[in-house]
Coordinates of C-alpha atoms and ligand atoms in Angstrom, one line a residue:
M11 CA 59.2 -15.7 10.7
K12 CA 59.7 -15.1 7.2
R13 CA 62.8 -13.6 7.6
F14 CA 64.6 -15.7 9.7
W15 CA 63.4 -18.6 7.6
P16 CA 66.4 -18.8 5.0
W17 CA 68.4 -18.3 8.2
L18 CA 67.2 -21.1 9.6
R19 CA 68.0 -23.8 6.1
I20 CA 70.7 -22.7 6.8
L21 CA 71.8 -23.6 10.2
G22 CA 70.1 -26.7 10.0
A23 CA 71.7 -27.5 7.1
L24 CA 75.0 -26.3 9.0
G25 CA 74.0 -28.0 11.4
I26 CA 73.7 -32.2 10.3
L27 CA 77.0 -31.5 8.2
A28 CA 79.0 -30.3 12.0
V29 CA 77.2 -33.3 13.4
L30 CA 78.7 -35.8 11.1
A31 CA 81.8 -33.6 11.0
G32 CA 81.8 -34.4 14.7
Q33 CA 80.9 -38.2 14.7
L34 CA 82.2 -40.0 11.4
G35 CA 85.3 -37.2 11.8
T36 CA 85.8 -34.9 8.5
Q37 CA 88.5 -37.3 7.3
A38 CA 85.3 -38.7 5.0
F39 CA 84.3 -34.8 3.4
L40 CA 87.8 -34.6 2.2
D41 CA 87.7 -38.0 0.6
G42 CA 85.1 -37.1 -1.1
L43 CA 86.1 -33.7 -2.6
R44 CA 89.7 -35.8 -3.8
E45 CA 87.7 -38.5 -5.6
V46 CA 86.2 -36.0 -8.0
D47 CA 88.5 -36.5 -11.0
A48 CA 88.1 -36.1 -15.2
T49 CA 86.3 -38.7 -15.9
G50 CA 83.8 -38.0 -12.9
V51 CA 83.7 -34.6 -14.2
A52 CA 83.2 -35.8 -17.9
A53 CA 79.7 -38.1 -16.5
A54 CA 78.5 -35.2 -14.3
L55 CA 78.4 -32.8 -18.2
G56 CA 77.0 -35.2 -19.1
I57 CA 74.2 -37.0 -17.3
G58 CA 73.8 -33.0 -16.4
F59 CA 72.6 -31.9 -19.7
A60 CA 70.4 -35.4 -20.1
T61 CA 69.1 -34.3 -16.4
T62 CA 68.6 -31.0 -17.7
L63 CA 66.9 -31.7 -20.8
F64 CA 64.0 -34.0 -19.2
S65 CA 63.7 -32.0 -16.6
A66 CA 62.8 -28.5 -19.3
G67 CA 61.3 -30.3 -21.9
R68 CA 59.0 -31.2 -18.5
W69 CA 58.2 -28.1 -17.8
C70 CA 57.7 -26.9 -21.0
L71 CA 55.0 -29.2 -21.4
V72 CA 53.4 -27.9 -18.3
A73 CA 54.0 -23.9 -19.2
R74 CA 52.2 -24.6 -22.6
R75 CA 49.7 -25.9 -20.9
L76 CA 49.0 -22.9 -19.3
S77 CA 49.2 -21.7 -22.8
L78 CA 52.6 -19.6 -21.7
Q79 CA 55.2 -19.2 -24.4
L80 CA 58.3 -21.9 -23.7
P81 CA 60.5 -23.2 -26.3
L82 CA 63.0 -25.7 -25.2
W83 CA 65.8 -24.3 -26.2
S84 CA 65.5 -20.7 -23.9
A85 CA 64.2 -23.8 -20.5
V86 CA 67.1 -25.6 -21.7
G87 CA 69.4 -22.3 -20.3
E88 CA 67.3 -20.5 -18.0
Y89 CA 67.3 -24.9 -16.4
Y90 CA 70.2 -25.0 -15.9
R91 CA 70.7 -20.9 -14.6
A92 CA 68.7 -22.3 -12.1
L93 CA 70.4 -24.9 -11.1
F94 CA 73.3 -23.7 -11.0
L95 CA 72.2 -20.7 -9.0
N96 CA 70.3 -23.2 -6.9
G97 CA 74.0 -25.1 -6.1
V98 CA 75.3 -21.6 -5.6
L99 CA 72.5 -19.5 -3.2
P100 CA 71.7 -20.2 0.0
A101 CA 67.9 -21.6 0.9
G102 CA 68.6 -24.3 -2.6
V103 CA 65.6 -22.8 -4.7
L104 CA 66.6 -19.4 -5.5
G105 CA 67.4 -20.1 -9.0
D106 CA 63.7 -21.8 -9.4
V107 CA 62.6 -19.0 -8.3
H108 CA 64.6 -16.0 -10.2
R109 CA 63.5 -18.6 -13.4
A110 CA 59.6 -18.6 -12.4
V111 CA 59.1 -15.1 -12.4
Q112 CA 61.4 -14.3 -15.2
H113 CA 59.6 -15.5 -17.2
G114 CA 56.5 -15.2 -16.4
R115 CA 57.5 -11.7 -16.9
E116 CA 57.9 -12.3 -19.9
S117 CA 54.5 -14.2 -20.5
G118 CA 53.3 -11.3 -19.6
D119 CA 51.8 -13.3 -16.6
V120 CA 53.4 -13.4 -13.5
L121 CA 51.3 -15.9 -11.3
R122 CA 51.3 -18.4 -14.3
G123 CA 54.5 -17.7 -15.2
V124 CA 55.2 -19.3 -11.1
R125 CA 52.6 -21.7 -11.5
A126 CA 53.9 -23.1 -14.4
V127 CA 57.5 -24.1 -12.3
V128 CA 55.7 -24.9 -8.8
L129 CA 53.9 -27.8 -10.8
E130 CA 56.9 -29.1 -13.0
R131 CA 58.7 -29.4 -9.6
T132 CA 56.1 -30.7 -7.8
A133 CA 55.6 -33.4 -10.3
G134 CA 59.5 -33.8 -9.9
Q135 CA 58.8 -34.7 -6.3
I136 CA 56.2 -36.6 -6.2
V137 CA 58.1 -39.2 -8.3
V138 CA 60.8 -39.0 -6.0
I139 CA 58.7 -39.6 -3.3
G140 CA 56.3 -42.9 -5.5
A141 CA 59.8 -44.2 -5.5
S142 CA 60.7 -43.9 -1.9
V143 CA 57.5 -45.5 -1.1
A144 CA 57.8 -48.1 -3.0
V145 CA 61.5 -48.1 -1.7
V146 CA 59.6 -48.8 1.7
L147 CA 57.1 -51.0 0.9
S148 CA 59.9 -53.9 -1.9
T149 CA 63.1 -53.8 0.7
P150 CA 61.8 -52.0 4.3
S151 CA 65.0 -53.9 6.2
V152 CA 67.4 -51.5 4.3
V153 CA 65.2 -48.3 5.8
P154 CA 66.2 -47.6 9.3
P155 CA 63.2 -45.8 11.7
P156 CA 63.1 -42.3 11.4
I157 CA 63.5 -42.9 7.9
D158 CA 60.7 -45.3 7.0
G159 CA 57.8 -43.5 8.9
V160 CA 58.8 -40.1 7.4
V161 CA 58.5 -41.5 3.5
M162 CA 55.0 -43.1 4.3
V163 CA 54.2 -40.3 5.9
A164 CA 55.5 -37.8 2.6
G165 CA 53.6 -40.9 0.8
I166 CA 50.3 -40.3 2.7
V167 CA 50.8 -35.9 2.3
V168 CA 50.7 -36.7 -1.7
V169 CA 47.3 -38.9 -2.1
V170 CA 45.4 -36.9 0.6
L171 CA 46.4 -33.7 -1.5
A172 CA 45.9 -35.2 -5.1
L173 CA 42.6 -36.1 -3.5
T174 CA 41.7 -32.6 -2.1
A175 CA 42.8 -31.6 -5.4
V176 CA 40.3 -33.3 -7.9
V177 CA 37.4 -33.4 -5.2
T178 CA 37.5 -29.0 -4.8
G179 CA 38.4 -28.8 -8.6
M180 CA 34.9 -31.0 -9.2
T181 CA 32.9 -28.8 -6.3
A182 CA 33.9 -25.3 -5.3
G183 CA 36.7 -24.4 -7.8
K184 CA 33.9 -25.1 -10.8
H185 CA 31.2 -22.7 -9.0
W186 CA 34.2 -19.6 -7.4
I187 CA 35.2 -19.4 -11.1
H188 CA 31.9 -17.1 -11.6
S189 CA 31.7 -16.0 -7.9
G190 CA 32.6 -12.3 -6.8
S191 CA 35.4 -12.3 -4.3
R192 CA 38.9 -12.4 -6.3
W193 CA 40.8 -15.0 -3.4
R194 CA 37.7 -17.3 -4.8
R195 CA 38.4 -17.3 -8.2
G196 CA 41.9 -17.0 -8.0
F197 CA 41.9 -20.7 -5.6
A198 CA 39.9 -21.6 -8.5
V199 CA 42.4 -20.6 -11.5
T200 CA 44.7 -22.4 -9.6
L201 CA 43.0 -25.6 -9.7
A202 CA 42.6 -25.3 -12.4
D203 CA 46.3 -24.6 -13.4
V204 CA 46.7 -27.4 -12.5
R205 CA 44.7 -29.7 -14.0
L206 CA 45.5 -28.4 -16.7
G207 CA 49.2 -28.4 -15.9
L208 CA 49.3 -31.6 -14.4
L209 CA 46.7 -34.3 -14.1
T210 CA 44.9 -34.2 -18.2
K211 CA 45.7 -36.9 -21.1
E212 CA 47.6 -34.5 -23.1
T213 CA 50.5 -33.6 -20.2
W214 CA 50.2 -36.7 -16.9
P215 CA 52.2 -38.3 -19.6
G216 CA 54.5 -37.0 -21.2
V217 CA 55.0 -35.5 -17.8
S218 CA 55.0 -38.6 -15.2
L219 CA 57.6 -40.1 -18.0
L220 CA 60.3 -37.1 -17.8
S221 CA 60.1 -37.3 -14.1
I222 CA 61.3 -41.0 -14.4
A223 CA 64.0 -40.5 -17.0
T224 CA 65.4 -37.0 -14.9
L225 CA 65.4 -39.9 -11.8
A226 CA 67.3 -42.0 -14.0
G227 CA 69.4 -39.2 -14.7
H228 CA 70.3 -38.1 -10.6
L229 CA 70.2 -42.0 -10.4
A230 CA 73.1 -43.3 -12.5
L231 CA 75.2 -39.6 -11.1
F232 CA 75.0 -41.2 -7.8
V233 CA 76.1 -44.1 -9.2
V234 CA 79.1 -42.5 -11.1
A235 CA 79.7 -40.8 -7.3
A236 CA 79.8 -43.9 -5.6
R237 CA 82.3 -45.8 -7.8
A238 CA 84.6 -43.1 -7.3
A239 CA 84.3 -42.9 -4.2
G240 CA 84.7 -46.4 -3.9
V241 CA 81.6 -48.5 -3.2
T242 CA 81.5 -52.1 -4.9
A243 CA 78.2 -52.7 -3.8
P244 CA 75.9 -53.7 -6.8
V245 CA 73.6 -51.2 -7.9
G246 CA 70.9 -52.9 -7.1
E247 CA 71.5 -53.0 -3.6
L248 CA 72.8 -49.1 -3.4
L249 CA 69.6 -47.6 -5.7
P250 CA 67.0 -47.8 -2.7
L251 CA 69.6 -46.0 -0.1
M252 CA 69.8 -43.3 -3.1
I253 CA 66.2 -42.7 -4.0
L254 CA 66.1 -42.0 0.0
A255 CA 69.1 -39.5 -1.0
L256 CA 67.6 -37.8 -3.0
L257 CA 64.7 -37.3 -1.4
A258 CA 65.9 -36.0 1.7
M259 CA 67.6 -33.6 -0.6
G260 CA 64.2 -32.2 -1.2
L261 CA 64.4 -31.2 2.4
P262 CA 64.2 -27.3 3.6
L263 CA 66.8 -28.0 5.9
N264 CA 69.1 -28.0 3.5
I265 CA 72.3 -25.4 1.2
G266 CA 72.4 -26.2 -2.2
G267 CA 70.8 -29.2 -1.6
W268 CA 73.5 -30.0 1.2
G269 CA 72.9 -31.7 4.8
P270 CA 70.1 -33.2 4.3
R271 CA 71.8 -35.5 1.6
E272 CA 74.5 -36.4 4.3
G273 CA 72.9 -37.3 6.8
V274 CA 70.2 -39.7 5.9
C275 CA 73.8 -41.9 3.2
A276 CA 75.9 -42.3 6.9
L277 CA 72.6 -44.0 8.2
L278 CA 71.4 -45.9 5.4
F279 CA 75.1 -46.9 4.5
G280 CA 75.4 -47.2 8.0
A281 CA 72.0 -49.9 8.6
A282 CA 73.5 -52.1 5.3
G283 CA 76.7 -52.5 6.5
L284 CA 78.9 -50.3 3.8
G285 CA 80.2 -48.1 6.5
S286 CA 78.5 -44.4 7.9
A287 CA 81.9 -42.8 6.9
Q288 CA 81.4 -44.2 3.2
G289 CA 77.8 -42.9 2.8
V290 CA 78.8 -39.0 3.8
T291 CA 81.7 -39.4 1.3
V292 CA 79.5 -40.6 -2.0
A293 CA 77.3 -38.3 -1.0
V294 CA 80.2 -35.6 -0.6
V295 CA 81.2 -36.9 -4.4
Y296 CA 76.8 -36.5 -5.9
G297 CA 76.6 -32.7 -4.0
V298 CA 80.5 -32.2 -6.0
L299 CA 79.4 -33.9 -8.9
A300 CA 76.3 -32.3 -9.2
L301 CA 77.2 -28.9 -8.9
V302 CA 79.9 -29.6 -11.7
A303 CA 77.2 -31.0 -13.8
S304 CA 75.3 -27.2 -13.2
L305 CA 78.3 -25.3 -14.6
P306 CA 76.6 -24.7 -18.0
G307 CA 74.3 -22.6 -16.2
A308 CA 77.2 -20.5 -15.1
G309 CA 77.7 -19.5 -18.8
V310 CA 74.0 -18.8 -19.2
L311 CA 74.8 -16.5 -16.2
L312 CA 77.4 -14.2 -17.6
A313 CA 75.7 -14.2 -21.5
R314 CA 72.6 -12.7 -20.6
S315 CA 74.1 -11.1 -18.1
L316 CA 76.1 -9.4 -21.1
K317 CA 73.6 -9.2 -23.3
S318 CA 71.2 -7.0 -21.0
H319 CA 74.4 -5.0 -20.6
R320 CA 74.4 -4.6 -24.4
T321 CA 70.4 -3.9 -24.6
D322 CA 70.6 -1.1 -21.7
R323 CA 73.5 1.3 -23.1
S324 CA 70.8 3.2 -25.1
T325 CA 70.2 3.3 -28.7
P326 CA 69.5 6.8 -30.5
M327 CA 65.8 7.9 -30.3
T328 CA 64.1 8.1 -33.6
V329 CA 61.1 10.1 -31.9
E330 CA 61.0 13.9 -31.4
R331 CA 59.1 15.4 -28.6
V332 CA 57.3 18.6 -30.0
V333 CA 55.3 19.9 -27.8
E334 CA 53.7 19.3 -24.0
T335 CA 49.9 20.5 -23.2
R336 CA 47.8 19.7 -20.2
L337 CA 44.3 17.8 -21.6
P338 CA 41.0 18.3 -19.3
T339 CA 39.0 14.8 -20.2
H340 CA 35.8 13.4 -19.8
Y341 CA 38.2 11.1 -17.2
G342 CA 40.3 13.1 -15.7
V343 CA 43.3 16.1 -15.9
F344 CA 46.0 14.5 -18.6
R345 CA 48.9 15.8 -19.9
A346 CA 49.8 15.2 -24.0
Y347 CA 52.8 15.1 -25.3
G348 CA 53.5 14.9 -28.9
Y349 CA 55.8 13.6 -31.1
L350 CA 57.0 12.9 -34.3
D351 CA 58.4 9.8 -35.8
A352 CA 61.1 8.6 -37.9
D353 CA 58.5 8.1 -41.1
G354 CA 57.0 11.8 -39.7
T355 CA 53.8 10.0 -38.9
E356 CA 52.2 12.2 -35.8
Q357 CA 51.9 10.7 -32.5
M358 CA 50.6 10.8 -28.9
A359 CA 50.7 9.8 -25.1
L360 CA 48.7 11.0 -22.8
V361 CA 50.5 11.4 -19.0
H362 CA 48.3 10.6 -15.9
G363 CA 49.9 11.7 -12.3
E364 CA 53.6 11.8 -11.4
I365 CA 54.8 8.6 -12.5
A366 CA 57.0 6.4 -11.7
G367 CA 59.8 4.9 -12.8
F368 CA 59.0 1.3 -12.5
G369 CA 55.7 -0.4 -13.0
T370 CA 54.3 2.1 -14.1
L371 CA 50.8 1.1 -15.3
A372 CA 50.4 1.7 -18.8
R373 CA 48.6 1.7 -22.2
V374 CA 49.7 1.0 -25.9
H375 CA 46.9 1.8 -27.6
S376 CA 46.3 1.0 -30.9
E377 CA 45.0 3.4 -33.3
C378 CA 41.6 2.5 -33.9
L379 CA 39.6 5.4 -36.1
T380 CA 35.7 2.9 -35.7
G381 CA 36.2 1.9 -32.8
D382 CA 37.5 4.2 -31.2
V383 CA 35.2 7.5 -32.0
F384 CA 32.7 6.1 -33.9
S385 CA 31.8 2.9 -31.4
S386 CA 32.1 0.2 -33.7
M387 CA 31.2 -2.9 -32.2
H388 CA 32.7 -5.3 -34.1
C389 CA 35.3 -4.5 -32.1
E390 CA 36.5 -4.0 -28.4
C391 CA 39.2 -1.2 -29.6
G392 CA 36.5 2.0 -28.3
D393 CA 35.2 0.7 -25.1
Q394 CA 39.3 -0.9 -24.1
L395 CA 39.9 2.7 -25.1
A396 CA 37.8 3.7 -22.2
A397 CA 38.4 1.2 -19.2
A398 CA 41.9 2.3 -19.8
L399 CA 41.4 5.9 -19.4
R400 CA 39.4 5.0 -16.4
A401 CA 42.3 2.4 -14.8
I402 CA 45.2 5.4 -15.2
V403 CA 43.2 7.6 -13.7
E404 CA 42.1 5.1 -10.4
E405 CA 45.7 4.2 -10.3
G406 CA 46.5 7.9 -9.8
A407 CA 49.5 8.0 -12.3
G408 CA 50.0 6.1 -15.7
V409 CA 50.3 7.0 -19.0
L410 CA 48.6 5.7 -22.3
V411 CA 50.4 5.8 -26.1
Y412 CA 48.4 6.6 -28.9
A413 CA 49.1 4.5 -31.3
Q414 CA 49.2 6.3 -35.0
G415 CA 49.5 3.9 -38.2
H416 CA 48.0 1.4 -36.2
E417 CA 45.3 1.3 -38.2
G418 CA 43.7 -2.2 -38.7
R419 CA 47.0 -3.9 -36.6
G420 CA 48.9 -2.0 -39.8
I421 CA 47.5 -2.1 -42.7
G422 CA 45.7 1.3 -43.2
L423 CA 42.1 2.4 -42.5
L424 CA 40.7 1.3 -45.7
A425 CA 42.0 -2.4 -45.9
K426 CA 40.7 -2.4 -42.7
L427 CA 37.2 -1.8 -43.5
K428 CA 37.4 -4.5 -46.7
A429 CA 38.6 -6.3 -44.2
M430 CA 35.3 -5.9 -42.2
R431 CA 32.7 -6.2 -45.3
L432 CA 35.1 -10.1 -45.8
Q433 CA 34.4 -10.3 -41.9
D434 CA 30.8 -9.8 -42.5
E435 CA 31.2 -12.5 -45.8
G436 CA 31.8 -15.5 -43.3
L437 CA 35.8 -15.1 -43.7
D438 CA 37.2 -14.2 -40.2
T439 CA 39.8 -12.1 -39.3
V440 CA 42.8 -13.1 -39.8
E441 CA 41.8 -14.6 -42.7
A442 CA 40.1 -11.1 -44.3
N443 CA 43.6 -10.2 -44.6
I444 CA 45.5 -12.5 -46.5
A445 CA 42.6 -13.0 -48.9
L446 CA 43.5 -9.1 -49.2
G447 CA 47.3 -10.5 -49.8
L448 CA 48.1 -8.4 -46.5
P449 CA 49.5 -9.6 -43.1
V450 CA 47.6 -10.6 -40.1
D451 CA 49.2 -8.0 -38.1
A452 CA 52.1 -5.5 -39.3
R453 CA 52.4 -2.6 -36.7
D454 CA 55.7 -1.5 -35.5
Y455 CA 56.6 -0.3 -31.9
R456 CA 59.2 1.1 -32.1
A457 CA 58.3 4.2 -32.2
A458 CA 55.6 3.5 -28.8
A459 CA 58.3 2.1 -26.8
E460 CA 60.4 5.1 -27.3
I461 CA 58.0 7.1 -26.1
L462 CA 57.7 5.3 -23.1
T463 CA 60.9 5.7 -22.8
D464 CA 61.4 9.4 -23.4
L465 CA 58.4 9.8 -20.4
G466 CA 61.1 8.4 -18.0
V467 CA 58.8 5.1 -17.8
R468 CA 62.0 2.3 -17.2
S469 CA 59.1 -0.5 -16.9
V470 CA 55.5 -1.0 -17.0
R471 CA 52.3 -3.1 -15.9
L472 CA 50.9 -3.0 -19.4
L473 CA 47.3 -3.5 -19.9
S474 CA 46.8 -5.8 -23.5
N475 CA 45.8 -9.1 -23.8
N476 CA 47.4 -9.7 -26.5
P477 CA 50.9 -11.8 -26.6
T478 CA 52.5 -10.2 -29.8
K479 CA 52.2 -6.6 -28.3
V480 CA 54.7 -7.8 -25.7
D481 CA 56.6 -9.7 -27.1
Q482 CA 57.2 -6.7 -29.6
L483 CA 57.8 -4.1 -26.6
K484 CA 60.2 -5.9 -24.9
L485 CA 62.0 -6.2 -28.2
H486 CA 61.9 -2.4 -29.2
G487 CA 64.2 -2.4 -25.1
V488 CA 60.2 -1.6 -23.1
R489 CA 60.5 -4.1 -19.9
I490 CA 57.1 -5.5 -19.0
S491 CA 56.9 -6.2 -14.7
E492 CA 53.5 -7.6 -15.4
R493 CA 50.4 -7.8 -17.8
V494 CA 47.7 -6.4 -16.3
P495 CA 44.2 -7.9 -18.5
L496 CA 42.1 -5.7 -20.4
L497 CA 38.7 -7.3 -20.5
V498 CA 35.7 -6.1 -21.5
T499 CA 32.1 -7.3 -21.6
P500 CA 31.6 -9.0 -25.3
N501 CA 28.3 -7.8 -27.4
D502 CA 26.8 -10.4 -30.5
E503 CA 28.4 -8.3 -33.0
N504 CA 31.8 -9.0 -32.2
L505 CA 31.9 -12.7 -29.6
R506 CA 33.2 -14.3 -32.9
Y507 CA 35.7 -12.2 -33.5
L508 CA 36.9 -12.0 -30.2
R509 CA 37.3 -15.5 -30.5
T510 CA 39.4 -16.0 -33.6
K511 CA 41.0 -13.3 -31.8
Q512 CA 41.3 -16.3 -29.0
E513 CA 41.9 -18.9 -31.1
R514 CA 44.5 -17.7 -33.9
M515 CA 46.1 -15.3 -32.2
H516 CA 46.8 -16.0 -29.2
H517 CA 44.9 -13.3 -27.0
F518 CA 44.1 -14.3 -23.6
L519 CA 40.5 -13.6 -23.1
P520 CA 39.1 -16.4 -20.4
H521 CA 36.0 -13.9 -20.2
L522 CA 34.3 -15.2 -23.0
D523 CA 34.8 -19.2 -21.7
L524 CA 33.0 -17.0 -18.3
A525 CA 30.8 -15.5 -20.3
E526 CA 29.5 -19.0 -22.6
S527 CA 29.5 -20.8 -20.0
S528 CA 27.4 -18.6 -17.3
E529 CA 23.5 -18.4 -18.4
R530 CA 23.2 -16.1 -20.6
G531 CA 22.0 -12.8 -20.2
Q532 CA 23.7 -12.5 -16.6
G533 CA 27.1 -10.7 -18.0
L534 CA 30.7 -11.0 -16.3
P535 CA 31.2 -10.5 -12.8
E536 CA 31.5 -7.3 -12.3
A537 CA 35.4 -7.3 -11.4
L538 CA 36.5 -8.8 -14.8
H539 CA 35.5 -5.4 -16.2
Q540 CA 38.4 -3.0 -15.0
Ligands
GTP249 N1 42.8 -5.6 -39.9 C1 42.0 -5.6 -39.3 N2 42.2 -5.0 -37.7 C2 41.2 -4.7 -37.3 C3 39.9 -5.5 -37.0 N3 39.3 -4.8 -35.7 C4 40.7 -4.7 -35.3 N4 41.7 -4.1 -36.3 C5 42.4 -3.4 -35.4 O1 43.6 -3.4 -34.7 C6 44.2 -2.8 -33.5 C7 43.6 -3.8 -32.1 O2 44.4 -4.7 -32.1 P1 43.6 -6.2 -31.6 O3 44.5 -7.0 -32.0 O4 42.5 -5.9 -31.5 O5 44.3 -5.6 -30.1 P2 46.0 -5.6 -29.7 O6 45.6 -4.1 -29.3 O7 46.6 -5.5 -29.7 O8 45.9 -6.2 -28.4 P3 45.2 -5.3 -27.2 O9 46.3 -5.0 -26.5 O10 44.6 -6.7 -25.2 O11 43.7 -4.5 -27.2 C8 43.3 -1.3 -34.5 O12 43.9 -1.2 -35.1 C9 42.0 -2.3 -34.9 O13 42.2 -0.7 -35.8 C10 40.0 -6.2 -38.3 O14 39.2 -6.9 -38.0 N5 40.8 -6.4 -39.5
ZN250 ZN1 39.0 -1.1 -33.4

């Protein structure tokens, strides 16, 4: 079924267009294509910019609430590219799928990235459905059956789903967040994201306003299309028809929005006495203008592919592989690779099993003498090192790069010890570095990135909770297909330190919240431990 669905959509859209062409002749379509002039193109680009800005703003609001970084201008670029791809590729959603997965990968959390896009698009659809219900209730005379019925059913479905989400979120969701079952926990996390992304007072007013502004932009483009097609009816008379046409574009049976829109316009314009053929012409002009409005997306697509082509060209390596030897450990047997980096620092990587070039499970572990060797409870490095080696062996293959020169987040061992003393006196881990006149994080990831490349790793599933580490490795050309959490149980000694990492350095440490809300001493769900 999955394989046939895209073809079914295309066949559905083509079917609607063919029926319309059969009944009304192809003239209405040809008229539509002919009516687009320079003024129409300029209006489309201007309105398109405004609607893209509003939609991208909505995406930023939702994504940031889900703790994903997303600067507005990069969101605008991605949105443009998605609109263009939605318009030119079959199925009408591939651009959005690409945007969601890409952003999720860049943020190190694919599922969250996808949820952010689904939520912001859903918010837009809910506003269109709400406006359509308002049309049916206020001017039922312009909505012939079966369109009125379909709109009301859509409205009821939205209300029921929203109520179900709220009620389940307040009941099962609350308990399932602690469940041992991955599926239940996934469901609870999704519900929590729906609440965070759309329903809290920090998001819903902004998301609603931006969705209404986006809808207003689409309607303005429709009015431009109607005027270009020679329709002189007052805007007030046209708006209800256009709202319903926009709703139809959300139906799955379309190609880049084409198909249902033309069908619904033919029906509605016919019922309003404006002529079915005229309706199809308006819909076709709208389709062409919408495609024009998305054209900057083609520019973004080109610019991004040129950029990735450039970064793909290999830059000279600064690390030198010096030695390779077998290293049996308590966790399993590894191959140890010794390198010298550009500063002459000795580096080492451990490889287990046959690593695939893509999606390799990898850990870039910053050296921590106190944690890794002496099992210090001030930080969680030692436990993470053990958990990472265990996870790699369990996986059957993977890499651990032990990054020397990263001690104390790059400030060195003695400075770290001083920072730890300041923390005993009450400063937090960030304030302590600042008080010493040192950077909060001075780590350089170039050598680690080059070692991964040298070992033939093309993309990694990175064991880390640190978004900056993800960004830094990407900056040095490492492709990160997924960020895999590496959570270890906190103890009384490091809870405050971990909280600071969560709050001030934006590390993803959701288990701290779970630990706090679960009964004291009960610990964490076992599955959270790697
Ligand atoms: N300056 C300073 N460095 C510390 C402190 N505690 C641990 N470190 C160092 O922090 C480095 C680890 O960085 P973290 O920020 O804890 O974690 P991370 O490696 O960036 O993130 P993960 O990949 O999630 O483990 C190690 O090199 C430790 O030596 C501290 O209190 N002050
Ligand atoms: Zn440490």
